[in-house]
PDB file of C-alpha atoms in Angstrom:
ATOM      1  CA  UNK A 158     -46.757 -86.197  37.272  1.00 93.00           C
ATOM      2  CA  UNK A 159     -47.949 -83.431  35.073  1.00 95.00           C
ATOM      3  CA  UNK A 160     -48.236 -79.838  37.010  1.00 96.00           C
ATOM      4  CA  UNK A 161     -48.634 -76.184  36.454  1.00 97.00           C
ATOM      5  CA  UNK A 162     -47.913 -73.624  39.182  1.00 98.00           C
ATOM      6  CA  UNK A 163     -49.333 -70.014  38.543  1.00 98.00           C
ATOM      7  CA  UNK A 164     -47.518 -66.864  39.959  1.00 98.00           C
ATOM      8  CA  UNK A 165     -47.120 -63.394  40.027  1.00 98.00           C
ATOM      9  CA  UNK A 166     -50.832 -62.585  40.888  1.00 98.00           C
ATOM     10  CA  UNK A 167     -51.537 -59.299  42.644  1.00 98.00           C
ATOM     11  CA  UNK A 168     -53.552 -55.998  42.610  1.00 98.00           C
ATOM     12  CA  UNK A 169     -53.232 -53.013  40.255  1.00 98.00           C
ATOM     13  CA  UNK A 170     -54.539 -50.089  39.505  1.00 98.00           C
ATOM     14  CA  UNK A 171     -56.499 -49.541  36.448  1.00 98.00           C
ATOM     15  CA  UNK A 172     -53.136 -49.033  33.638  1.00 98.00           C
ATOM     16  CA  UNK A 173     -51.089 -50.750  35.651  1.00 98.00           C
ATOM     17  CA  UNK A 174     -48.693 -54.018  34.688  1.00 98.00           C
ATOM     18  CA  UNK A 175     -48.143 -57.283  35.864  1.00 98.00           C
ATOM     19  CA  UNK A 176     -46.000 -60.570  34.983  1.00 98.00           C
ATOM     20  CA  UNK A 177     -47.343 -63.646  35.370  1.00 98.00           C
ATOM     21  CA  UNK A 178     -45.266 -67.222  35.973  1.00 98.00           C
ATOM     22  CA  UNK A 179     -46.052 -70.122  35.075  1.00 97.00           C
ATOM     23  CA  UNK A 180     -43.772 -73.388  35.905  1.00 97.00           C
ATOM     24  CA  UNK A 181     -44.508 -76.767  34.349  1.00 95.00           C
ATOM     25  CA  UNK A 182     -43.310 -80.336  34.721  1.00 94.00           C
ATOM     26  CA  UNK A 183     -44.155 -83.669  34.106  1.00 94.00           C
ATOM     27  CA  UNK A 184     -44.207 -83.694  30.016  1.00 90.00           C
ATOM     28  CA  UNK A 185     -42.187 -82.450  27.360  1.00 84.00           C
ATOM     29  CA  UNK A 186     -42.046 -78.599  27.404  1.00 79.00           C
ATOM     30  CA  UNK A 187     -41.490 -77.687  23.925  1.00 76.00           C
ATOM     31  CA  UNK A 188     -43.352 -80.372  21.770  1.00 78.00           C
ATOM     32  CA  UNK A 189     -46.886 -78.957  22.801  1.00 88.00           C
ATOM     33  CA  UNK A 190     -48.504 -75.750  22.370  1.00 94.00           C
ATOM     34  CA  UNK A 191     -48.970 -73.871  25.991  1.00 96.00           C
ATOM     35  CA  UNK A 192     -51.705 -71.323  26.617  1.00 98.00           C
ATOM     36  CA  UNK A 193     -53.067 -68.837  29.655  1.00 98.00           C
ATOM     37  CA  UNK A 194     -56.539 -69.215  30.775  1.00 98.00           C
ATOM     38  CA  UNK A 195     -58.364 -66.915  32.471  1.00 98.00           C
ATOM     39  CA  UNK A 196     -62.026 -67.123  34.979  1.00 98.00           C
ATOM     40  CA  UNK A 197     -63.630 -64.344  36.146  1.00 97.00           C
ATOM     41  CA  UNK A 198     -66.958 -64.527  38.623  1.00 93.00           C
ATOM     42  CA  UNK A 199     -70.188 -65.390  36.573  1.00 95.00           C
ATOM     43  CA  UNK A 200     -68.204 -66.204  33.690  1.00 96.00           C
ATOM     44  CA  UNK A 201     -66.696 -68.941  31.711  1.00 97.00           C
ATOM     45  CA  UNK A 202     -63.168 -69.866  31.937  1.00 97.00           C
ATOM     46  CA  UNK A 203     -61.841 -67.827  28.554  1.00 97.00           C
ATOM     47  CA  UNK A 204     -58.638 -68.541  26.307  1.00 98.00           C
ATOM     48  CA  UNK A 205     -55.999 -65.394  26.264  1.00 98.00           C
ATOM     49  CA  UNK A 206     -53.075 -66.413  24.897  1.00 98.00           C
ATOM     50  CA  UNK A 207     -51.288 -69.563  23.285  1.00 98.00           C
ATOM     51  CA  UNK A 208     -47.600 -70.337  22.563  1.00 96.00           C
ATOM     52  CA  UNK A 209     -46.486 -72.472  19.952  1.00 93.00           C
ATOM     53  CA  UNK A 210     -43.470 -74.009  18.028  1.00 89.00           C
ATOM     54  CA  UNK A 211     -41.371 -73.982  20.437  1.00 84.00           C
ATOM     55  CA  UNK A 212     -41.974 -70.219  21.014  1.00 89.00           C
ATOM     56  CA  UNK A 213     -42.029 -68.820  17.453  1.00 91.00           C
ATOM     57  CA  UNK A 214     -45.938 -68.630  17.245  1.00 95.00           C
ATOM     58  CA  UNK A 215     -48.242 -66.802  19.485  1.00 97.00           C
ATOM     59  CA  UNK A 216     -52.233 -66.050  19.425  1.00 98.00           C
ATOM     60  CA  UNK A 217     -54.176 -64.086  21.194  1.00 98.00           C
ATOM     61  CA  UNK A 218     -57.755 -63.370  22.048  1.00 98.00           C
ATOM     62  CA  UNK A 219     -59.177 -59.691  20.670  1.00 98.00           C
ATOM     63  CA  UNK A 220     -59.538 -58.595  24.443  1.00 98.00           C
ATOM     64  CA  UNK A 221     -55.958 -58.961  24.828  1.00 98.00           C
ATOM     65  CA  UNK A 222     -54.202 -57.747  21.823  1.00 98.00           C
ATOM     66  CA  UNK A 223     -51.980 -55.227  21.984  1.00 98.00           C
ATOM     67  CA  UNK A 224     -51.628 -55.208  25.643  1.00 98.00           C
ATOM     68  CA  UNK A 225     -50.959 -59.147  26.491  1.00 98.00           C
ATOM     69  CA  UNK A 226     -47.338 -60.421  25.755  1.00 98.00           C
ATOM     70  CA  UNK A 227     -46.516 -64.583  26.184  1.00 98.00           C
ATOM     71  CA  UNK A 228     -43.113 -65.743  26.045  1.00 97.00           C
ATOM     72  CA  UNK A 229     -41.610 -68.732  27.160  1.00 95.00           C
ATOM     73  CA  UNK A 230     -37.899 -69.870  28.718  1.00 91.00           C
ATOM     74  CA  UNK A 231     -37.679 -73.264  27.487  1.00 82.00           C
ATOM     75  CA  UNK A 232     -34.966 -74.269  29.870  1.00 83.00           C
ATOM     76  CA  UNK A 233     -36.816 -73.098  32.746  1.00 85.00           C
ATOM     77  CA  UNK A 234     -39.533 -74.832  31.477  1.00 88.00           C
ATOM     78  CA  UNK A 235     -41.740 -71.419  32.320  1.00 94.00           C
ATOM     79  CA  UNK A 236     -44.092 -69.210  30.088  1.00 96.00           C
ATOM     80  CA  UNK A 237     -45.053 -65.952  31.398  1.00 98.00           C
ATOM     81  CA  UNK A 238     -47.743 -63.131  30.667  1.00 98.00           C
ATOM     82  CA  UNK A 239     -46.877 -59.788  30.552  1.00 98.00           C
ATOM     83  CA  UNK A 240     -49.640 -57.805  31.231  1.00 98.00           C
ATOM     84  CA  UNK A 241     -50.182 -53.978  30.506  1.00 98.00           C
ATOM     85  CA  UNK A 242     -52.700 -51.457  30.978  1.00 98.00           C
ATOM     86  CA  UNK A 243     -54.739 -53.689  32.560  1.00 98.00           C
ATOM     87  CA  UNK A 244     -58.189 -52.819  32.513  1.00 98.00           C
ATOM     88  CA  UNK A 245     -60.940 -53.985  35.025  1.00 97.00           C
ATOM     89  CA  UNK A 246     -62.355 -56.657  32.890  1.00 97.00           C
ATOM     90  CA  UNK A 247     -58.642 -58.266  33.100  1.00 98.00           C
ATOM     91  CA  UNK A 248     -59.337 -58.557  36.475  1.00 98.00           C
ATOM     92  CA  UNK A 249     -59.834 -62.659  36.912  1.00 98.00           C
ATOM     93  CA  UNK A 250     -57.708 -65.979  37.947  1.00 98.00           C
ATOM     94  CA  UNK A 251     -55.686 -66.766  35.581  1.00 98.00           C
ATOM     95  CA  UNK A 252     -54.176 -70.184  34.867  1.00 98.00           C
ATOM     96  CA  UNK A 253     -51.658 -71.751  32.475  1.00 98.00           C
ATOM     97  CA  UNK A 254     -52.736 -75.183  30.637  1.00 97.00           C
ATOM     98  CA  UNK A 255     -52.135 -77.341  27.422  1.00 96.00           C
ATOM     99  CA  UNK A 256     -54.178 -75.099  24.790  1.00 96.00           C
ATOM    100  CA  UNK A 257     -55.236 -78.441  23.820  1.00 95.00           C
ATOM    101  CA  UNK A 258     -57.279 -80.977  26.165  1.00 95.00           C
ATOM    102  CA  UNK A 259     -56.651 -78.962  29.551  1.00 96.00           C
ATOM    103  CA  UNK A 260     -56.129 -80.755  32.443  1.00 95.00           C
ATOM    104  CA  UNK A 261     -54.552 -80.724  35.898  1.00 97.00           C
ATOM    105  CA  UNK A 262     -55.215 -77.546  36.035  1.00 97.00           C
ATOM    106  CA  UNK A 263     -53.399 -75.741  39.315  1.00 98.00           C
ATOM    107  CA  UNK A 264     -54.915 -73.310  41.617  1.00 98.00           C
ATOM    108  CA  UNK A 265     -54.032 -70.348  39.117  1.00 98.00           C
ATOM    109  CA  UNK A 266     -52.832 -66.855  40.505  1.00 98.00           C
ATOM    110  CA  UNK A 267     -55.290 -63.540  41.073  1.00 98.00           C
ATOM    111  CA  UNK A 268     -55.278 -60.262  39.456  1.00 98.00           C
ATOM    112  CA  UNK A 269     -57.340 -57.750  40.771  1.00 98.00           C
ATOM    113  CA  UNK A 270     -57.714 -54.234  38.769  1.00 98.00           C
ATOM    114  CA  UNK A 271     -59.496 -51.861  41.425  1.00 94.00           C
ATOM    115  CA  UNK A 272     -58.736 -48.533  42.241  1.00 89.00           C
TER     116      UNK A 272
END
């Protein structure tokens, strides 16, 4: 069965960093392009970062840039997010996902950016 279990959660201060884990099973790890979600309260669940071919591609949304770093260890079969200078608007749930046609989506880790 396909899963996706979110860690590394926690609270920061405003500039602070965090690493984010994400281990999945259940499919073939490298053949599909991975990607970190995030949901904050009153929002919509928003796109931050995407791996792809096998690790040699990455995107990321405008919000992120420049702070947000994805990475993957294939034989782990784990991508993380490394997260700098976080800012309060970071501040959300964040889960990992297929970039394409999400689904079994896990119950995602929390960073909270609060002084």
């Amino acid at each position: 069965q396909v899963k996706f279990v979110e860690s590394g959660g926690g609270l920061v201060q405003p500039g602070g960093s965090l690493r984010l884990s994400c281990v999945a099973s259940g499919f073939t790890f490298v053949s599909v392009e991975l990607s970190w979600y995030r949901q904050a309260p009153g929002k919509e669940r928003e796109l931050v970062a995407t791996i792809s071919n096998g690790g040699l591609t990455t995107n990321y949304a405008d919000s992120v840039k420049g702070r947000f770093t994805i990475t993957r260890e294939n034989p782990k079969n784990t991508i993380y997010l490394q997260m700098n200078d976080l800012k309060p608007a970071d501040a959300a749930i964040y889960f990992c996902n297929w970039r394409h046609h999400p689904n079994y989506w896990g119950q995602g880790t929390q960073v909270t950016v609060s002084l």
